[in-house]
Amino acid sequence: MSIIRSERTAAGLLLGAAALGLLLANTALGPALLDLQHAHLGGGVIDLSVGHWISDGLLAIFFFIVAVELKHELVAGELNSVQKAIHPAIAAVAGVIVPAGLYLAISAGSGLEQGWPIPTATDIAFALGVLAVFGRGLPNRLRVFLLALAVLDDLIAIVIIAVFFTQDPNLLELLLAAVTVTLFGVLSRMLRGRLRWPLGVVMVLLAVLTWWLVYDSGVHATIAGVALGLVMARRPARRVTHVLEPWSNGLILPLFAFSAALVPIPQVAPSELSPAFWAILVALPVGKLVGITLGGWLGSFTKRGPERGRISVPGLITIAALGGIGFTVSLLMNELAFAGSEEVRAEGTLAVLLGSAVAIVVSGVLVSLLARRNRRLHPVAAEGKVPAA
């Protein structure tokens, strides 16, 4: 299981699954796979297609893990004080505003402006994976800053999903969900001794009930995973995520990437592609690069203490390039934004994959160059013996 927990492995599986989905969708197997994706499972109270079971059901587990990580960082990690959080927070906010603005500028007047959230997301697993693959010898503060930035980015993405992709929510069901979430949090603080297993079973039932209430209320079901992750007691939550992480890295995220990338490539000239395609393709890698760099530079003026602990401008640019890898959350937002148009959704998926691919290449080169420079200037630190300057 340890290899599946690896950031390198997680990134590789995501990329491989997305590439396989895109490849198979454009072969003779494509129509059969698309029929399977749209086939419905369940019935009665819950009747979802296979694709929606993946994006609305399984992906809630991924968001539960994200929420636990977010809570850890806010309580005991790199975001547990205003002084620590302000720098990555400014970078994260700028890294959302600039690509969203760039998307709106490119798509203005097209009627597809609702896709503005798509290029605002950063894929934690992929970004950290690229850093792990190419960043041997880099100081740990770069990884810490990227992790804090990506966690805050995910928090913004959660808010966007909850606010902008919810229509006419059922308030009674949301109130009931709040009750089940509260019970879940209370029981998580009682998990000890002989009560652990029976309470664990009750908590699983409460989690499933919460998911159904949130889904049926009209709010995207992944928000249930977020709420449960935030209220669960820290120690049992860390144990649960330790168990779930290999399943998330090895099955849930690759399965979602495969399903989301299962789109036929439009047989049209580039000039006939929708403005949404070009807006995402440009705004994801370029908007993130400009926004995070600018926000990180402005946020650096809030830092106190020795210059040694600060991130250089080349370091900020490198992290900003990594932030342009949207992938998982961008694909989810694309599905939500263009749910009513199969053609635009397919083009949006291709734009997310291509934009993320550009960011992967650019960030891989920048991380490699920065790591090589750091190893040359600080050969002892690169071996892990002393902190790098």
Short mmCIF file of C-alpha atoms in Angstrom, two decimals:
data_model
loop_
_atom_site.label_atom_id
_atom_site.label_comp_id
_atom_site.label_asym_id
_atom_site.label_seq_id
_atom_site.Cartn_x
_atom_site.Cartn_y
_atom_site.Cartn_z
CA MET A 1 0.00 0.00 0.00
CA SER A 2 2.88 2.38 0.64
CA ILE A 3 3.61 2.76 -3.08
CA ILE A 4 -0.01 3.83 -3.73
CA ARG A 5 0.32 6.51 -1.04
CA SER A 6 3.25 7.98 -2.97
CA GLU A 7 2.62 11.38 -4.58
CA ARG A 8 4.53 10.20 -7.65
CA THR A 9 2.30 7.14 -8.01
CA ALA A 10 -0.91 9.13 -7.47
CA ALA A 11 0.05 11.62 -10.20
CA GLY A 12 1.07 8.83 -12.58
CA LEU A 13 -2.19 6.92 -12.10
CA LEU A 14 -4.24 10.08 -12.65
CA LEU A 15 -2.43 10.94 -15.86
CA GLY A 16 -2.54 7.38 -17.15
CA ALA A 17 -6.27 7.00 -16.41
CA ALA A 18 -7.14 10.29 -18.14
CA ALA A 19 -5.02 9.42 -21.19
CA LEU A 20 -6.59 5.96 -21.38
CA GLY A 21 -10.11 7.38 -21.14
CA LEU A 22 -9.47 9.91 -23.90
CA LEU A 23 -7.81 7.27 -26.09
CA LEU A 24 -10.54 4.64 -25.70
CA ALA A 25 -13.32 7.19 -26.22
CA ASN A 26 -11.93 7.79 -29.72
CA THR A 27 -11.69 4.13 -30.73
CA ALA A 28 -14.29 1.56 -31.71
CA LEU A 29 -14.83 0.90 -27.99
CA GLY A 30 -15.89 4.50 -27.41
CA PRO A 31 -19.66 4.19 -27.99
CA ALA A 32 -19.92 1.13 -25.72
CA LEU A 33 -17.97 2.84 -22.94
CA LEU A 34 -20.14 5.95 -23.22
CA ASP A 35 -23.27 3.81 -23.05
CA LEU A 36 -21.89 2.16 -19.91
CA GLN A 37 -21.09 5.57 -18.42
CA HIS A 38 -24.69 6.71 -19.00
CA ALA A 39 -26.26 3.43 -17.84
CA HIS A 40 -28.28 3.84 -14.65
CA LEU A 41 -27.68 1.90 -11.47
CA GLY A 42 -30.00 1.84 -8.51
CA GLY A 43 -33.62 2.78 -8.61
CA GLY A 44 -36.37 4.07 -6.38
CA VAL A 45 -35.00 6.80 -4.12
CA ILE A 46 -31.57 6.96 -5.78
CA ASP A 47 -31.23 6.42 -9.52
CA LEU A 48 -27.90 7.63 -10.90
CA SER A 49 -25.87 6.86 -13.99
CA VAL A 50 -22.51 5.14 -13.59
CA GLY A 51 -20.80 8.45 -14.35
CA HIS A 52 -22.75 10.24 -11.64
CA TRP A 53 -22.11 7.47 -9.10
CA ILE A 54 -18.42 8.19 -9.69
CA SER A 55 -18.54 12.01 -9.65
CA ASP A 56 -21.27 12.42 -7.01
CA GLY A 57 -20.65 9.30 -4.94
CA LEU A 58 -17.07 8.09 -4.95
CA LEU A 59 -15.63 11.59 -5.28
CA ALA A 60 -17.26 12.51 -1.95
CA ILE A 61 -14.67 10.24 -0.32
CA PHE A 62 -11.87 12.23 -1.94
CA PHE A 63 -13.41 15.47 -0.66
CA PHE A 64 -13.68 13.94 2.82
CA ILE A 65 -9.90 13.37 2.73
CA VAL A 66 -9.35 16.92 1.46
CA ALA A 67 -11.47 18.31 4.31
CA VAL A 68 -9.52 16.34 6.93
CA GLU A 69 -6.26 17.68 5.47
CA LEU A 70 -7.69 21.19 5.45
CA LYS A 71 -8.75 20.93 9.10
CA HIS A 72 -5.33 19.59 10.08
CA GLU A 73 -3.57 22.48 8.37
CA LEU A 74 -5.92 25.03 9.96
CA VAL A 75 -5.60 23.57 13.46
CA ALA A 76 -2.06 22.23 13.71
CA GLY A 77 -0.34 22.74 10.36
CA GLU A 78 0.94 25.51 8.15
CA LEU A 79 -2.30 27.52 8.31
CA ASN A 80 -2.83 27.53 12.09
CA SER A 81 -2.14 31.24 12.51
CA VAL A 82 -2.86 34.40 10.56
CA GLN A 83 0.86 35.06 10.15
CA LYS A 84 1.42 31.63 8.58
CA ALA A 85 -1.70 31.65 6.43
CA ILE A 86 -1.66 35.18 5.05
CA HIS A 87 1.07 34.63 2.42
CA PRO A 88 -0.35 31.46 0.78
CA ALA A 89 -3.87 32.90 1.21
CA ILE A 90 -3.05 36.00 -0.86
CA ALA A 91 -1.39 33.79 -3.48
CA ALA A 92 -4.40 31.43 -3.55
CA VAL A 93 -6.95 34.25 -3.89
CA ALA A 94 -4.97 35.91 -6.69
CA GLY A 95 -4.61 32.46 -8.28
CA VAL A 96 -8.42 32.28 -8.45
CA ILE A 97 -9.22 35.87 -9.45
CA VAL A 98 -6.78 36.15 -12.38
CA PRO A 99 -7.72 32.93 -14.25
CA ALA A 100 -11.43 33.58 -13.62
CA GLY A 101 -11.05 37.11 -15.00
CA LEU A 102 -9.04 35.85 -17.97
CA TYR A 103 -11.71 33.24 -18.73
CA LEU A 104 -14.47 35.87 -18.59
CA ALA A 105 -12.49 38.21 -20.83
CA ILE A 106 -11.99 35.55 -23.50
CA SER A 107 -15.53 34.13 -23.34
CA ALA A 108 -17.34 37.48 -23.04
CA GLY A 109 -20.56 37.58 -25.06
CA SER A 110 -20.51 33.85 -25.84
CA GLY A 111 -23.19 32.84 -23.35
CA LEU A 112 -20.68 30.44 -21.75
CA GLU A 113 -19.50 32.73 -18.95
CA GLN A 114 -20.73 30.23 -16.32
CA GLY A 115 -17.53 28.24 -16.90
CA TRP A 116 -15.37 30.82 -15.09
CA PRO A 117 -14.71 28.54 -12.05
CA ILE A 118 -13.13 25.80 -14.20
CA PRO A 119 -9.59 27.28 -14.48
CA THR A 120 -9.47 28.35 -10.82
CA ALA A 121 -8.66 24.92 -9.32
CA THR A 122 -5.36 23.26 -8.43
CA ASP A 123 -4.98 19.49 -8.22
CA ILE A 124 -3.09 18.79 -4.97
CA ALA A 125 -2.15 15.21 -5.82
CA PHE A 126 -0.84 16.07 -9.28
CA ALA A 127 1.03 19.22 -8.28
CA LEU A 128 2.77 17.51 -5.37
CA GLY A 129 3.49 14.52 -7.60
CA VAL A 130 5.29 16.66 -10.20
CA LEU A 131 7.23 18.36 -7.40
CA ALA A 132 8.21 14.98 -5.97
CA VAL A 133 9.32 13.61 -9.35
CA PHE A 134 11.43 16.55 -10.49
CA GLY A 135 12.25 18.41 -7.28
CA ARG A 136 15.03 16.36 -5.69
CA GLY A 137 17.12 18.64 -3.52
CA LEU A 138 14.64 21.50 -3.24
CA PRO A 139 14.08 22.97 0.24
CA ASN A 140 11.02 21.63 2.02
CA ARG A 141 9.54 25.12 2.40
CA LEU A 142 8.53 25.03 -1.28
CA ARG A 143 6.48 21.87 -0.74
CA VAL A 144 4.96 23.32 2.44
CA PHE A 145 3.96 26.54 0.64
CA LEU A 146 2.53 24.59 -2.32
CA LEU A 147 0.55 22.35 0.06
CA ALA A 148 -0.84 25.35 1.97
CA LEU A 149 -1.69 27.11 -1.29
CA ALA A 150 -3.41 24.03 -2.74
CA VAL A 151 -5.39 23.40 0.47
CA LEU A 152 -6.67 26.99 0.45
CA ASP A 153 -7.37 26.66 -3.28
CA ASP A 154 -9.48 23.58 -2.53
CA LEU A 155 -11.33 25.50 0.19
CA ILE A 156 -12.23 28.17 -2.36
CA ALA A 157 -13.27 25.46 -4.83
CA ILE A 158 -15.54 23.90 -2.18
CA VAL A 159 -17.21 27.26 -1.59
CA ILE A 160 -17.64 27.80 -5.35
CA ILE A 161 -19.25 24.37 -5.78
CA ALA A 162 -21.56 24.93 -2.81
CA VAL A 163 -22.61 28.46 -3.80
CA PHE A 164 -22.52 28.69 -7.59
CA PHE A 165 -23.59 25.18 -8.57
CA THR A 166 -26.59 24.92 -6.26
CA GLN A 167 -30.07 25.84 -7.43
CA ASP A 168 -33.22 25.97 -5.28
CA PRO A 169 -31.87 23.82 -2.43
CA ASN A 170 -34.28 21.92 -0.21
CA LEU A 171 -33.71 23.66 3.12
CA LEU A 172 -35.45 20.97 5.18
CA GLU A 173 -33.14 18.27 3.83
CA LEU A 174 -30.13 20.52 4.41
CA LEU A 175 -31.27 21.02 8.02
CA LEU A 176 -31.59 17.26 8.47
CA ALA A 177 -28.13 16.84 6.93
CA ALA A 178 -26.78 19.34 9.46
CA VAL A 179 -28.28 17.19 12.23
CA THR A 180 -26.70 13.98 10.89
CA VAL A 181 -23.34 15.74 10.43
CA THR A 182 -23.49 16.96 14.03
CA LEU A 183 -24.28 13.45 15.31
CA PHE A 184 -21.42 12.11 13.21
CA GLY A 185 -19.02 14.60 14.79
CA VAL A 186 -20.24 13.85 18.32
CA LEU A 187 -19.90 10.08 17.87
CA SER A 188 -16.40 10.47 16.42
CA ARG A 189 -15.32 11.85 19.81
CA MET A 190 -16.61 8.73 21.56
CA LEU A 191 -14.66 6.18 19.48
CA ARG A 192 -12.77 4.25 22.11
CA GLY A 193 -12.69 0.85 23.75
CA ARG A 194 -15.56 -1.54 23.15
CA LEU A 195 -17.73 1.17 21.64
CA ARG A 196 -15.42 1.69 18.69
CA TRP A 197 -16.92 -0.86 16.31
CA PRO A 198 -20.66 -0.34 17.01
CA LEU A 199 -20.22 3.45 16.92
CA GLY A 200 -18.17 3.09 13.73
CA VAL A 201 -21.04 1.25 12.05
CA VAL A 202 -23.51 3.94 13.14
CA MET A 203 -21.17 6.63 11.82
CA VAL A 204 -20.96 4.93 8.42
CA LEU A 205 -24.76 4.83 8.26
CA LEU A 206 -24.92 8.51 9.25
CA ALA A 207 -22.35 9.35 6.56
CA VAL A 208 -24.40 7.58 3.88
CA LEU A 209 -27.58 9.28 5.10
CA THR A 210 -25.84 12.66 5.06
CA TRP A 211 -24.64 12.05 1.51
CA TRP A 212 -28.17 11.20 0.36
CA LEU A 213 -29.73 14.23 2.11
CA VAL A 214 -27.17 16.61 0.58
CA TYR A 215 -27.54 15.03 -2.86
CA ASP A 216 -31.35 15.10 -2.75
CA SER A 217 -31.35 18.69 -1.44
CA GLY A 218 -29.88 19.97 -4.69
CA VAL A 219 -26.41 20.72 -3.30
CA HIS A 220 -23.58 18.81 -4.95
CA ALA A 221 -23.10 15.59 -3.01
CA THR A 222 -19.34 16.02 -2.57
CA ILE A 223 -20.13 18.79 -0.05
CA ALA A 224 -21.33 16.02 2.28
CA GLY A 225 -17.81 14.58 2.30
CA VAL A 226 -16.42 18.03 3.10
CA ALA A 227 -18.81 18.56 6.02
CA LEU A 228 -18.11 15.12 7.51
CA GLY A 229 -14.35 15.59 7.21
CA LEU A 230 -14.47 18.97 8.96
CA VAL A 231 -16.54 17.83 11.96
CA MET A 232 -14.83 14.49 12.63
CA ALA A 233 -12.45 14.41 15.59
CA ARG A 234 -8.88 14.84 14.42
CA ARG A 235 -7.30 11.61 15.67
CA PRO A 236 -9.90 9.15 14.29
CA ALA A 237 -10.15 11.27 11.13
CA ARG A 238 -6.42 10.85 10.49
CA ARG A 239 -6.75 7.10 11.02
CA VAL A 240 -9.68 6.88 8.61
CA THR A 241 -7.93 8.92 5.92
CA HIS A 242 -4.85 6.74 6.31
CA VAL A 243 -7.04 3.76 5.41
CA LEU A 244 -8.90 5.56 2.63
CA GLU A 245 -5.92 7.25 0.98
CA PRO A 246 -4.71 4.22 -1.05
CA TRP A 247 -8.27 3.68 -2.31
CA SER A 248 -8.57 7.35 -3.23
CA ASN A 249 -5.19 7.45 -5.01
CA GLY A 250 -5.40 4.02 -6.60
CA LEU A 251 -9.08 3.72 -7.52
CA ILE A 252 -11.37 6.72 -6.92
CA LEU A 253 -9.35 9.50 -8.54
CA PRO A 254 -8.12 7.41 -11.53
CA LEU A 255 -11.68 6.15 -12.08
CA PHE A 256 -13.01 9.70 -12.03
CA ALA A 257 -10.22 10.89 -14.36
CA PHE A 258 -10.99 7.99 -16.75
CA SER A 259 -14.74 8.73 -16.71
CA ALA A 260 -14.32 12.50 -17.06
CA ALA A 261 -11.86 12.12 -19.95
CA LEU A 262 -14.15 9.71 -21.77
CA VAL A 263 -15.07 12.21 -24.49
CA PRO A 264 -14.78 11.99 -28.28
CA ILE A 265 -12.44 14.59 -29.74
CA PRO A 266 -14.59 17.06 -31.70
CA GLN A 267 -14.08 16.66 -35.45
CA VAL A 268 -14.05 20.38 -36.12
CA ALA A 269 -11.52 22.98 -37.19
CA PRO A 270 -9.83 24.92 -34.36
CA SER A 271 -11.74 28.04 -35.42
CA GLU A 272 -15.02 26.22 -34.77
CA LEU A 273 -14.20 25.30 -31.17
CA SER A 274 -16.26 27.15 -28.56
CA PRO A 275 -14.92 30.21 -26.73
CA ALA A 276 -15.08 28.13 -23.54
CA PHE A 277 -12.41 25.79 -24.93
CA TRP A 278 -9.97 28.62 -25.63
CA ALA A 279 -10.81 30.41 -22.38
CA ILE A 280 -10.03 27.33 -20.28
CA LEU A 281 -6.96 26.40 -22.33
CA VAL A 282 -5.43 29.85 -21.77
CA ALA A 283 -6.77 30.73 -18.33
CA LEU A 284 -5.74 27.51 -16.57
CA PRO A 285 -1.96 27.50 -17.18
CA VAL A 286 -1.44 31.21 -17.90
CA GLY A 287 -3.95 32.65 -15.43
CA LYS A 288 -2.69 30.51 -12.59
CA LEU A 289 0.93 31.30 -13.42
CA VAL A 290 0.32 35.05 -13.42
CA GLY A 291 -2.12 35.09 -10.50
CA ILE A 292 -0.16 32.96 -8.03
CA THR A 293 3.13 34.65 -8.92
CA LEU A 294 1.63 38.11 -8.44
CA GLY A 295 -0.22 37.11 -5.25
CA GLY A 296 2.83 35.34 -3.87
CA TRP A 297 5.02 38.37 -4.54
CA LEU A 298 2.54 40.73 -2.88
CA GLY A 299 2.08 38.31 0.01
CA SER A 300 5.84 38.14 0.58
CA PHE A 301 5.68 41.68 2.00
CA THR A 302 3.65 40.29 4.92
CA LYS A 303 6.46 37.90 5.90
CA ARG A 304 8.53 38.68 8.93
CA GLY A 305 11.79 37.16 10.04
CA PRO A 306 15.00 36.28 8.20
CA GLU A 307 15.23 36.36 4.42
CA ARG A 308 16.46 32.77 4.52
CA GLY A 309 12.99 31.46 5.26
CA ARG A 310 11.37 33.27 2.36
CA ILE A 311 10.56 31.96 -1.10
CA SER A 312 12.43 33.54 -3.98
CA VAL A 313 10.72 34.89 -7.09
CA PRO A 314 11.92 31.87 -9.16
CA GLY A 315 10.44 29.65 -6.45
CA LEU A 316 7.11 31.50 -6.61
CA ILE A 317 7.01 31.22 -10.41
CA THR A 318 7.68 27.48 -10.14
CA ILE A 319 4.91 27.00 -7.58
CA ALA A 320 2.58 29.12 -9.75
CA ALA A 321 3.26 26.84 -12.73
CA LEU A 322 2.40 23.82 -10.57
CA GLY A 323 -0.84 25.58 -9.56
CA GLY A 324 -1.93 25.52 -13.20
CA ILE A 325 -2.44 21.76 -13.03
CA GLY A 326 -6.22 21.82 -12.56
CA PHE A 327 -7.18 18.27 -13.44
CA THR A 328 -9.52 16.60 -10.89
CA VAL A 329 -11.43 19.58 -9.47
CA SER A 330 -11.36 21.44 -12.80
CA LEU A 331 -12.87 18.40 -14.53
CA LEU A 332 -15.59 18.26 -11.86
CA MET A 333 -16.36 21.97 -12.26
CA ASN A 334 -16.48 21.52 -16.03
CA GLU A 335 -19.12 18.81 -15.62
CA LEU A 336 -21.15 21.05 -13.32
CA ALA A 337 -20.81 24.24 -15.38
CA PHE A 338 -21.74 22.67 -18.73
CA ALA A 339 -24.05 19.89 -17.59
CA GLY A 340 -26.69 21.07 -20.05
CA SER A 341 -24.47 20.95 -23.14
CA GLU A 342 -22.72 17.71 -24.03
CA GLU A 343 -20.70 19.33 -26.83
CA VAL A 344 -19.36 22.22 -24.72
CA ARG A 345 -18.67 19.87 -21.81
CA ALA A 346 -16.60 17.64 -24.08
CA GLU A 347 -14.62 20.62 -25.37
CA GLY A 348 -14.18 21.85 -21.80
CA THR A 349 -12.80 18.47 -20.77
CA LEU A 350 -10.28 18.55 -23.60
CA ALA A 351 -9.30 22.10 -22.64
CA VAL A 352 -8.75 21.08 -19.00
CA LEU A 353 -6.60 18.12 -20.06
CA LEU A 354 -4.58 20.18 -22.56
CA GLY A 355 -4.23 23.14 -20.19
CA SER A 356 -3.13 20.87 -17.36
CA ALA A 357 -0.71 19.12 -19.73
CA VAL A 358 0.87 22.47 -20.61
CA ALA A 359 1.17 23.26 -16.90
CA ILE A 360 2.72 19.84 -16.23
CA VAL A 361 5.39 20.35 -18.90
CA VAL A 362 6.17 23.93 -17.90
CA SER A 363 6.23 23.18 -14.17
CA GLY A 364 8.29 20.02 -14.70
CA VAL A 365 10.93 22.03 -16.56
CA LEU A 366 10.91 24.85 -13.98
CA VAL A 367 11.06 22.46 -11.01
CA SER A 368 13.96 20.57 -12.63
CA LEU A 369 15.91 23.79 -13.33
CA LEU A 370 15.29 25.15 -9.84
CA ALA A 371 16.29 21.83 -8.23
CA ARG A 372 19.44 21.62 -10.34
CA ARG A 373 20.37 25.19 -9.37
CA ASN A 374 19.74 24.46 -5.69
CA ARG A 375 21.86 21.29 -5.79
CA ARG A 376 24.68 23.23 -7.42
CA LEU A 377 24.56 26.10 -4.93
CA HIS A 378 23.85 23.97 -1.84
CA PRO A 379 25.22 20.46 -2.51
CA VAL A 380 25.19 19.48 1.17
CA ALA A 381 21.65 20.69 1.72
CA ALA A 382 20.47 18.81 -1.39
CA GLU A 383 21.60 15.60 0.30
CA GLY A 384 19.33 16.42 3.22
CA LYS A 385 22.06 17.08 5.77
CA VAL A 386 21.33 20.74 6.48
CA PRO A 387 18.50 23.08 5.46
CA ALA A 388 18.93 24.81 2.12
CA ALA A 389 19.32 28.57 2.07
#
